[in-house]
Structure formats: C-alpha cells, structure tokens
Tab-separated table of C-alpha atoms in Angstrom:
chain	number	residue	atom	x	y	z
A	1	MET	CA	115.879	107.012	155.507
A	2	LYS	CA	118.832	106.618	153.165
A	3	LYS	CA	120.029	109.520	150.961
A	4	VAL	CA	120.987	109.243	147.280
A	5	LYS	CA	122.035	111.752	144.605
A	6	LEU	CA	120.893	112.394	141.064
A	7	VAL	CA	123.991	113.585	139.191
A	8	PHE	CA	123.827	115.067	135.688
A	9	GLN	CA	126.579	114.981	133.054
A	10	ASP	CA	127.141	118.727	133.491
A	11	GLY	CA	127.907	118.180	137.170
A	12	GLN	CA	124.617	119.390	138.660
A	13	THR	CA	123.760	117.287	141.719
A	14	ILE	CA	120.332	116.894	143.397
A	15	GLU	CA	120.012	115.089	146.678
A	16	GLY	CA	116.951	112.997	147.576
A	17	ASN	CA	115.681	109.986	149.452
A	18	SER	CA	116.153	106.401	148.322
A	19	PHE	CA	113.445	103.890	147.564
A	20	GLY	CA	113.654	100.631	145.697
A	21	ALA	CA	117.171	99.162	145.487
A	22	TYR	CA	119.906	101.053	147.244
A	23	ILE	CA	122.415	100.851	144.455
A	24	SER	CA	124.020	103.175	141.904
A	25	ALA	CA	122.877	103.223	138.287
A	26	ALA	CA	123.560	105.276	135.142
A	27	GLY	CA	121.716	105.997	131.939
A	28	GLU	CA	119.938	108.682	129.847
A	29	VAL	CA	117.668	110.923	131.940
A	30	VAL	CA	114.245	111.456	130.288
A	31	PHE	CA	110.873	112.708	131.536
A	32	ASN	CA	107.422	111.204	131.208
A	33	THR	CA	104.359	113.448	131.629
A	34	ALA	CA	101.746	110.576	131.904
A	35	MET	CA	99.437	110.877	134.918
A	36	VAL	CA	98.817	107.116	135.273
A	37	GLY	CA	100.176	103.752	134.103
A	38	TYR	CA	103.620	103.550	135.745
A	39	PRO	CA	103.619	99.759	135.819
A	40	ASP	CA	103.102	99.832	132.022
A	41	SER	CA	105.774	102.473	131.460
A	42	LEU	CA	108.382	100.833	133.704
A	43	THR	CA	108.055	97.534	131.878
A	44	ASP	CA	108.058	99.058	128.375
A	45	PRO	CA	111.239	97.831	126.627
A	46	SER	CA	111.514	101.208	124.830
A	47	TYR	CA	112.782	102.592	128.163
A	48	LYS	CA	115.752	100.287	128.300
A	49	GLY	CA	118.839	102.122	129.556
A	50	GLN	CA	116.919	105.228	130.726
A	51	ILE	CA	116.365	106.948	134.095
A	52	MET	CA	112.740	107.947	133.992
A	53	VAL	CA	111.514	111.216	135.654
A	54	MET	CA	107.767	111.161	136.360
A	55	THR	CA	106.288	114.627	136.250
A	56	PHE	CA	103.071	113.566	138.013
A	57	PRO	CA	103.733	114.478	141.639
A	58	ILE	CA	102.399	111.356	143.410
A	59	VAL	CA	103.670	107.910	142.332
A	60	GLY	CA	103.087	104.597	144.007
A	61	ASN	CA	99.648	105.219	145.475
A	62	TYR	CA	97.972	102.349	143.586
A	63	GLY	CA	100.811	99.909	143.973
A	64	VAL	CA	101.855	97.298	141.405
A	65	PRO	CA	99.761	94.449	140.021
A	66	SER	CA	100.911	90.811	139.905
A	67	GLU	CA	103.856	90.269	137.609
A	68	THR	CA	103.383	86.451	137.501
A	69	GLU	CA	99.816	86.147	136.253
A	70	ILE	CA	99.861	84.883	132.636
A	71	ILE	CA	97.047	85.062	130.041
A	72	ASP	CA	97.558	83.624	126.569
A	73	GLN	CA	101.293	83.235	127.193
A	74	ILE	CA	101.580	86.958	128.036
A	75	GLU	CA	102.077	88.734	131.337
A	76	ALA	CA	98.507	89.926	132.183
A	77	PHE	CA	99.317	93.311	133.720
A	78	MET	CA	102.798	94.190	132.439
A	79	GLU	CA	104.296	95.194	129.070
A	80	SER	CA	107.260	92.833	129.419
A	81	ASN	CA	108.579	90.298	131.894
A	82	GLN	CA	110.704	92.777	133.884
A	83	ILE	CA	111.289	96.446	134.722
A	84	GLN	CA	113.173	97.993	131.820
A	85	VAL	CA	114.210	101.421	133.145
A	86	THR	CA	117.560	101.903	134.786
A	87	GLY	CA	116.264	104.154	137.525
A	88	LEU	CA	113.111	106.086	138.646
A	89	VAL	CA	112.843	109.702	139.808
A	90	VAL	CA	109.652	110.968	141.479
A	91	SER	CA	108.570	113.944	143.585
A	92	TYR	CA	106.506	112.139	146.193
A	93	TYR	CA	106.642	108.381	146.666
A	94	SER	CA	103.607	106.813	148.328
A	95	ASP	CA	104.692	103.703	150.190
A	96	GLU	CA	101.069	102.865	150.956
A	97	PHE	CA	98.795	101.820	148.139
A	98	SER	CA	95.094	101.144	147.545
A	99	HIS	CA	93.833	99.553	144.329
A	100	TRP	CA	91.677	96.511	143.461
A	101	ASN	CA	94.615	95.124	141.461
A	102	GLY	CA	97.305	96.221	143.758
A	103	PHE	CA	99.643	93.339	144.739
A	104	GLN	CA	102.776	94.891	146.091
A	105	LYS	CA	104.435	98.277	146.869
A	106	LEU	CA	106.244	100.059	144.032
A	107	GLY	CA	109.346	100.282	146.206
A	108	GLU	CA	109.296	96.585	146.955
A	109	TRP	CA	109.005	95.732	143.270
A	110	LEU	CA	111.875	98.051	142.316
A	111	GLU	CA	113.978	96.527	145.064
A	112	LYS	CA	113.223	93.000	144.028
A	113	GLN	CA	114.362	93.782	140.499
A	114	ASN	CA	117.431	95.761	141.641
A	115	ILE	CA	116.289	99.154	140.265
A	116	PRO	CA	117.034	102.330	142.298
A	117	GLY	CA	114.575	105.089	142.863
A	118	ILE	CA	114.905	108.623	144.232
A	119	TYR	CA	112.134	110.858	145.644
A	120	GLY	CA	111.748	114.117	147.496
A	121	VAL	CA	113.242	116.079	144.541
A	122	ASP	CA	111.780	118.865	142.378
A	123	THR	CA	110.718	116.950	139.249
A	124	ARG	CA	109.346	120.152	137.760
A	125	ALA	CA	112.837	121.744	137.849
A	126	ILE	CA	114.388	118.591	136.466
A	127	THR	CA	111.782	118.515	133.615
A	128	LYS	CA	112.430	122.162	132.821
A	129	LYS	CA	116.193	121.434	132.607
A	130	LEU	CA	115.608	118.592	130.233
A	131	ARG	CA	113.223	120.598	128.053
A	132	GLU	CA	115.641	123.499	127.767
A	133	GLU	CA	118.894	121.616	127.503
A	134	GLY	CA	117.684	118.310	126.068
A	135	SER	CA	117.853	114.777	127.396
A	136	THR	CA	121.212	114.133	129.018
A	137	LEU	CA	123.198	111.462	130.741
A	138	GLY	CA	122.855	111.035	134.441
A	139	LYS	CA	123.281	108.621	137.321
A	140	ILE	CA	121.683	107.835	140.657
A	141	ILE	CA	124.488	107.500	143.234
A	142	ALA	CA	123.964	105.523	146.457
A	143	GLU	CA	127.255	104.534	148.251
A	144	ASN	CA	129.623	103.993	145.304
A	145	ASP	CA	130.103	106.301	142.385
A	146	ILE	CA	129.993	104.943	138.854
A	147	GLU	CA	130.769	106.182	135.335
A	148	PHE	CA	128.177	107.774	133.081
A	149	TYR	CA	126.584	105.490	130.559
A	150	ASP	CA	125.125	106.389	127.129
A	151	PRO	CA	122.672	103.651	126.192
A	152	ASN	CA	122.256	105.044	122.661
A	153	LEU	CA	125.721	103.777	121.786
A	154	ASP	CA	124.663	100.180	122.379
A	155	ASN	CA	122.329	97.933	120.370
A	156	LEU	CA	119.546	97.955	122.991
A	157	VAL	CA	117.217	96.140	120.662
A	158	ASP	CA	119.471	93.059	120.804
A	159	GLN	CA	119.192	93.184	124.613
A	160	VAL	CA	115.363	93.231	124.792
A	161	SER	CA	114.355	91.159	121.763
A	162	LEU	CA	113.499	87.550	122.351
A	163	LYS	CA	116.078	84.947	121.276
A	164	GLU	CA	113.911	82.361	119.511
A	165	VAL	CA	110.715	82.147	117.539
A	166	LYS	CA	107.471	82.135	119.610
A	167	ARG	CA	103.920	81.557	118.357
A	168	TYR	CA	100.603	82.849	119.744
A	169	ASN	CA	97.136	81.684	118.761
A	170	GLU	CA	98.481	78.994	116.517
A	171	GLY	CA	96.296	77.678	113.737
A	172	ALA	CA	94.508	81.007	113.043
A	173	GLU	CA	93.723	81.676	109.365
A	174	ILE	CA	95.650	84.958	109.236
A	175	LYS	CA	99.346	84.701	110.136
A	176	ILE	CA	101.578	87.671	110.730
A	177	ILE	CA	105.293	87.887	111.382
A	178	LEU	CA	106.027	90.158	114.333
A	179	ILE	CA	109.669	91.413	114.341
A	180	ASP	CA	110.362	91.838	118.058
A	181	CYS	CA	112.522	94.939	118.575
A	182	GLY	CA	111.301	95.228	122.144
A	183	VAL	CA	107.595	94.670	121.597
A	184	LYS	CA	105.044	95.712	124.281
A	185	ASN	CA	102.803	92.884	125.365
A	186	ASN	CA	99.634	94.806	124.474
A	187	ILE	CA	100.607	94.776	120.798
A	188	VAL	CA	100.577	90.966	120.923
A	189	ARG	CA	97.251	91.143	122.855
A	190	CYS	CA	95.719	93.391	120.171
A	191	PHE	CA	96.517	90.855	117.493
A	192	VAL	CA	95.517	87.780	119.440
A	193	LYS	CA	92.128	89.145	120.424
A	194	ARG	CA	91.457	89.787	116.703
A	195	GLY	CA	91.954	86.124	115.946
A	196	VAL	CA	95.397	86.446	114.332
A	197	GLU	CA	98.269	83.995	114.659
A	198	VAL	CA	101.375	85.921	115.732
A	199	ILE	CA	104.763	84.539	114.799
A	200	ARG	CA	107.143	86.526	116.982
A	201	VAL	CA	110.771	86.478	115.742
A	202	PRO	CA	113.985	88.027	116.979
A	203	TRP	CA	115.052	91.407	115.548
A	204	ASN	CA	117.764	89.827	113.342
A	205	TYR	CA	115.870	86.718	112.262
A	206	ASP	CA	115.514	85.831	108.570
A	207	TYR	CA	111.762	85.372	108.325
A	208	SER	CA	111.724	84.919	104.540
A	209	THR	CA	111.620	81.146	105.058
A	210	LEU	CA	108.299	81.329	107.035
A	211	ALA	CA	104.792	81.322	105.616
A	212	TYR	CA	102.871	84.504	106.583
A	213	ASP	CA	100.289	86.943	105.361
A	214	GLY	CA	101.477	90.282	106.814
A	215	LEU	CA	104.506	91.768	108.412
A	216	PHE	CA	104.598	93.854	111.610
A	217	ILE	CA	107.637	95.687	113.064
A	218	SER	CA	107.367	96.544	116.752
A	219	ASN	CA	108.497	99.385	119.031
A	220	GLY	CA	111.816	99.243	120.762
A	221	PRO	CA	114.659	101.247	122.380
A	222	GLY	CA	117.663	103.148	121.149
A	223	ASP	CA	119.093	104.338	117.878
A	224	PRO	CA	117.271	102.762	114.896
A	225	THR	CA	120.440	102.795	112.702
A	226	LEU	CA	121.961	100.083	114.868
A	227	CYS	CA	119.328	97.615	113.684
A	228	ASP	CA	121.229	96.982	110.473
A	229	VAL	CA	120.071	93.357	110.002
A	230	THR	CA	116.443	94.325	110.397
A	231	ILE	CA	116.779	97.127	107.912
A	232	GLU	CA	118.300	94.833	105.331
A	233	ASN	CA	115.541	92.300	105.809
A	234	LEU	CA	112.902	95.019	105.460
A	235	LYS	CA	114.460	96.298	102.186
A	236	LYS	CA	113.652	92.819	100.724
A	237	SER	CA	110.122	92.891	102.113
A	238	LEU	CA	109.449	96.328	100.537
A	239	THR	CA	110.038	94.832	97.108
A	240	GLU	CA	107.041	92.522	97.708
A	241	ASP	CA	103.346	93.273	98.156
A	242	LYS	CA	102.453	91.652	101.443
A	243	PRO	CA	100.945	94.235	103.869
A	244	ILE	CA	103.405	95.914	106.376
A	245	PHE	CA	102.594	97.779	109.543
A	246	GLY	CA	105.127	99.343	111.911
A	247	ILE	CA	104.748	101.062	115.293
A	248	CYS	CA	107.262	103.425	116.953
A	249	LEU	CA	110.753	102.062	116.213
A	250	GLY	CA	109.049	100.101	113.452
A	251	ASN	CA	108.110	103.379	111.825
A	252	GLN	CA	111.741	104.469	111.830
A	253	LEU	CA	113.067	101.137	110.559
A	254	VAL	CA	110.679	100.973	107.624
A	255	GLY	CA	111.565	104.529	106.796
A	256	LEU	CA	115.277	103.745	106.830
A	257	ALA	CA	114.679	100.636	104.717
A	258	ALA	CA	112.837	102.775	102.211
A	259	GLY	CA	115.706	105.239	101.995
A	260	ALA	CA	114.750	108.000	104.483
A	261	SER	CA	116.844	109.107	107.509
A	262	THR	CA	116.282	109.589	111.270
A	263	PHE	CA	117.476	112.076	113.877
A	264	LYS	CA	117.510	112.348	117.655
A	265	LEU	CA	114.855	114.576	119.240
A	266	LYS	CA	115.904	117.148	121.768
A	267	TYR	CA	113.958	115.541	124.633
A	268	GLY	CA	111.693	113.025	122.945
A	269	HIS	CA	107.992	112.299	123.180
A	270	ARG	CA	107.025	110.408	126.345
A	271	SER	CA	103.448	110.904	127.402
A	272	HIS	CA	99.829	109.906	126.938
A	273	ASN	CA	98.617	113.140	125.381
A	274	GLN	CA	100.551	113.718	122.167
A	275	PRO	CA	98.253	115.226	119.469
A	276	VAL	CA	98.688	113.992	115.937
A	277	VAL	CA	96.798	114.863	112.770
A	278	MET	CA	96.147	112.552	109.836
A	279	ALA	CA	97.620	113.969	106.634
A	280	GLY	CA	95.098	115.488	104.211
A	281	THR	CA	92.415	115.717	106.893
A	282	LYS	CA	91.501	117.639	110.031
A	283	ARG	CA	91.225	114.390	112.052
A	284	CYS	CA	93.237	114.792	115.256
A	285	PHE	CA	94.008	111.937	117.625
A	286	ILE	CA	95.471	111.980	121.153
A	287	THR	CA	98.150	109.384	121.426
A	288	SER	CA	100.479	107.553	123.733
A	289	GLN	CA	104.171	107.918	122.802
A	290	ASN	CA	107.609	106.893	123.980
A	291	HIS	CA	110.593	107.632	121.656
A	292	GLY	CA	113.753	109.638	121.533
A	293	PHE	CA	114.375	109.391	117.709
A	294	ALA	CA	112.197	110.447	114.789
A	295	LEU	CA	111.955	109.921	111.080
A	296	ASP	CA	112.827	112.856	108.806
A	297	ASP	CA	109.827	113.088	106.408
A	298	SER	CA	111.106	116.232	104.612
A	299	LYS	CA	112.836	114.059	102.027
A	300	LEU	CA	110.819	110.857	101.751
A	301	PRO	CA	111.761	108.462	98.932
A	302	ASP	CA	109.555	108.299	95.827
A	303	GLY	CA	106.347	106.448	96.413
A	304	TRP	CA	106.086	107.418	100.145
A	305	GLU	CA	104.103	110.141	101.881
A	306	THR	CA	103.544	111.442	105.401
A	307	TYR	CA	100.638	109.664	107.144
A	308	PHE	CA	100.501	111.545	110.489
A	309	SER	CA	102.230	114.619	111.897
A	310	ASN	CA	102.722	115.803	115.497
A	311	LEU	CA	100.737	118.945	116.248
A	312	ASN	CA	103.182	120.093	118.972
A	313	ASP	CA	106.442	120.184	117.041
A	314	GLY	CA	105.511	119.142	113.454
A	315	THR	CA	107.636	115.973	113.436
A	316	CYS	CA	106.702	112.856	111.526
A	317	GLU	CA	104.264	110.541	113.212
A	318	GLY	CA	103.887	108.013	110.437
A	319	ILE	CA	104.353	107.298	106.731
A	320	ARG	CA	102.546	105.243	104.123
A	321	HIS	CA	103.180	104.004	100.623
A	322	LYS	CA	101.188	105.570	97.892
A	323	GLU	CA	100.402	102.260	96.121
A	324	LYS	CA	101.340	99.254	98.244
A	325	PRO	CA	99.694	98.309	101.553
A	326	PHE	CA	102.466	99.608	103.738
A	327	PHE	CA	101.936	102.033	106.637
A	328	THR	CA	103.605	102.914	109.861
A	329	VAL	CA	102.934	105.161	112.882
A	330	GLN	CA	105.362	106.681	115.481
A	331	PHE	CA	102.788	106.552	118.292
A	332	HIS	CA	101.291	103.610	120.174
A	333	PRO	CA	97.754	102.656	118.990
A	334	GLU	CA	97.812	99.749	121.483
A	335	ALA	CA	98.194	102.280	124.369
A	336	MET	CA	98.839	100.654	127.776
A	337	GLY	CA	98.836	103.189	129.176
A	338	GLY	CA	97.039	105.970	127.377
A	339	PRO	CA	94.191	106.644	124.994
A	340	VAL	CA	92.901	103.954	122.588
A	341	ASP	CA	91.696	106.352	119.909
A	342	THR	CA	93.871	104.844	117.242
A	343	GLU	CA	93.453	101.092	117.935
A	344	PHE	CA	91.493	100.946	114.725
A	345	LEU	CA	94.838	100.813	112.899
A	346	PHE	CA	95.176	97.126	113.864
A	347	ASP	CA	91.854	96.509	112.102
A	348	GLU	CA	92.976	98.414	109.051
A	349	PHE	CA	96.167	96.312	108.847
A	350	ILE	CA	94.100	93.075	109.105
A	351	ASN	CA	91.774	94.296	106.387
A	352	GLU	CA	94.733	95.000	104.144
A	353	ILE	CA	95.844	91.387	104.771
A	354	LYS	CA	92.390	90.136	103.824
A	355	LYS	CA	92.477	92.163	100.651
A	356	TYR	CA	95.850	90.735	99.855
A	357	LYS	CA	94.467	87.183	100.419
A	358	GLY	CA	91.461	87.976	98.219
A	359	GLU	CA	88.959	87.812	101.148
A	360	LEU	CA	87.945	91.439	100.820
A	361	VAL	CA	87.376	93.624	97.772
C-alpha cells in the first residue's frame, strides 16, 4: 500500500493511502456532499482543474459503468468523454464493487486516465476546513513534489469546449444553438429526447451565421469573466428576440452580457440537495449544483429580475427578462446526478421557441 499526501496552500499536510494513478497533481480543493453519482461528477467538465473531496464516507462500492458505450453520439453513462477532476479525496475506498451496470473498479478507471486518488483521510475535517476557510489550493503528492496550481487563472472553458461544430438529431423542426462551455452530456440528451436539433458550437464560435430558433448557453468551469468572446456574442443576441436559456455558467455569462457582475463564492455549491425558491412564489425545488462563482443580482440591469434564489445563503440562482423570452438558472435541471424536479425548464424553453415561431399562442 503506497502512501501519498494531501498538502494545502497554508502548509497543512494530511497523509493517506494511494489509489488510482500514483502521481502528483495540483488544483483547487473543493468538496461535494452528494451521496451518489460519482461517475457523473468526475466526468462533469465544471470540475476541470479541481481536487474533489467526497463527503460521503464510502466511495467505489458500485464501480464505474462503461465509458465506451455510445447512444445518439453521446457517452451513455458519463457526462463527458473523460475524467475532468485533477484528483479525488475519499474517506473509505471500496476496491470491490457490485452493481448491474458496474464495468470496472473506480481505482482502475482513475489509473487508466492518470488521475490520483487518496483515501483513509478524515474528509469531515477537510470539509470543515474548506467551509470555514473557503476553497483553497492544494496538491496530492506521490513521489515528486510539484508547485501549487490555481485553475481559476486559466481559461478552463477553452480547454473543455469542443473545437468544431457538431449536430445532433439533424433535420428536426426546432433548431437550437448550444454554446459549449463544458456542457454535460445529459443536457444534450434532454434536448434530443424532446425532438430538438442541437447545433453544438465552441465557446468562441460566431453562431450569427447559422439558422436557429433558440439559443442555449451551457455549464462550464472557472471564472466567467474569462469568456470574453462568448460575452460579446451574447450581447448581440440580447438585442434580438429569439428565446435564450442558460444553465450554471450560462447563467453567469448571460448576466455579464446584460451588464451585471459576478463574484467568487467562499466554498461554492457542489451537491444534489441545494434548495432554491422561485421568485414571487413559495415554490421550492431541490436542485443539483456545481459552481464556484455566482451572479450578483443586487444590481441587475434594467429589464431583468431575479428568477430563483438559494434558500441556504440567499445567492442568485437564476434571472429572467421582464419582457423578452430570456431566462437562466444557476442549478442543473438536467441533474445527472441529482433530483429532476426542475427538468420542466427544458419544456418551458421549447414552448418559448414555439411561441417565437408562431406555433403556440
């Protein structure tokens, strides 16, 4: 059994056991309180550059599904085509697994993709540290020491976005542009199963030359202000009337394009049980979330209003335009993993497109 160390930027060092790849890696240390769905979380591009601490005590006991099975041009059981985290920290790693869809051990999967893991550490104490002090830089050290790395200084969206236009469900009557800032596969699935043609474009692509009925802006990693090209393109789209829908980073980018500002949360929202309330109602939804930045809705531009708010800390969970068919949410209505209480938002977006096309009154 090989030993590794988790080293924080303040010098605190925690020793544990290695699983996955026996290499050193650095990134931002964050915690995730989800009880299930680690294959989904590990392949979520929003985790790019981060060392993920799982608060659930047992990880690995249901293995990992096949990463090569493809349905409708999309990985069937993953949220992207590779593991996105820089490293994984767990309390107890189960090397044995039992699940109808289990294909391989978690440790084997991590090793194959050159991702280090550490177990046998007190993840409760680590989470408490992050909650009290905020997310911090850290590194998993195997044999060789490395420098700390701050992923928020890099344009992570450019690293995870696809490089050329890709279409799904070609020939469908409704066509949407999907700006890929690190989109999760299940967002594409949610559109495809609703009979929509998805035109997936890179984050910095000029989509104004394409024919489409609605615009969607995806989730993604890092600081939203680094997506300058996307923001400039969105400013042009906001002068038009075609329906717009954004999720997670998409919420922040639309807000920035409209004239609002963003800020970094102390330790982010990364879980499957974040409660949000719809503005002007008492309707509460339990949502899946994964983000380290938030939109400041205290000074929204004219014509915009808060759509959803977080019931834990009061931060903005979505905005909408008062007159035009534009709305965004900070949470993940597509889930994977997590609750599907808000998947109806995809239907609302499609209905707005039908109204725009004159198919609905």
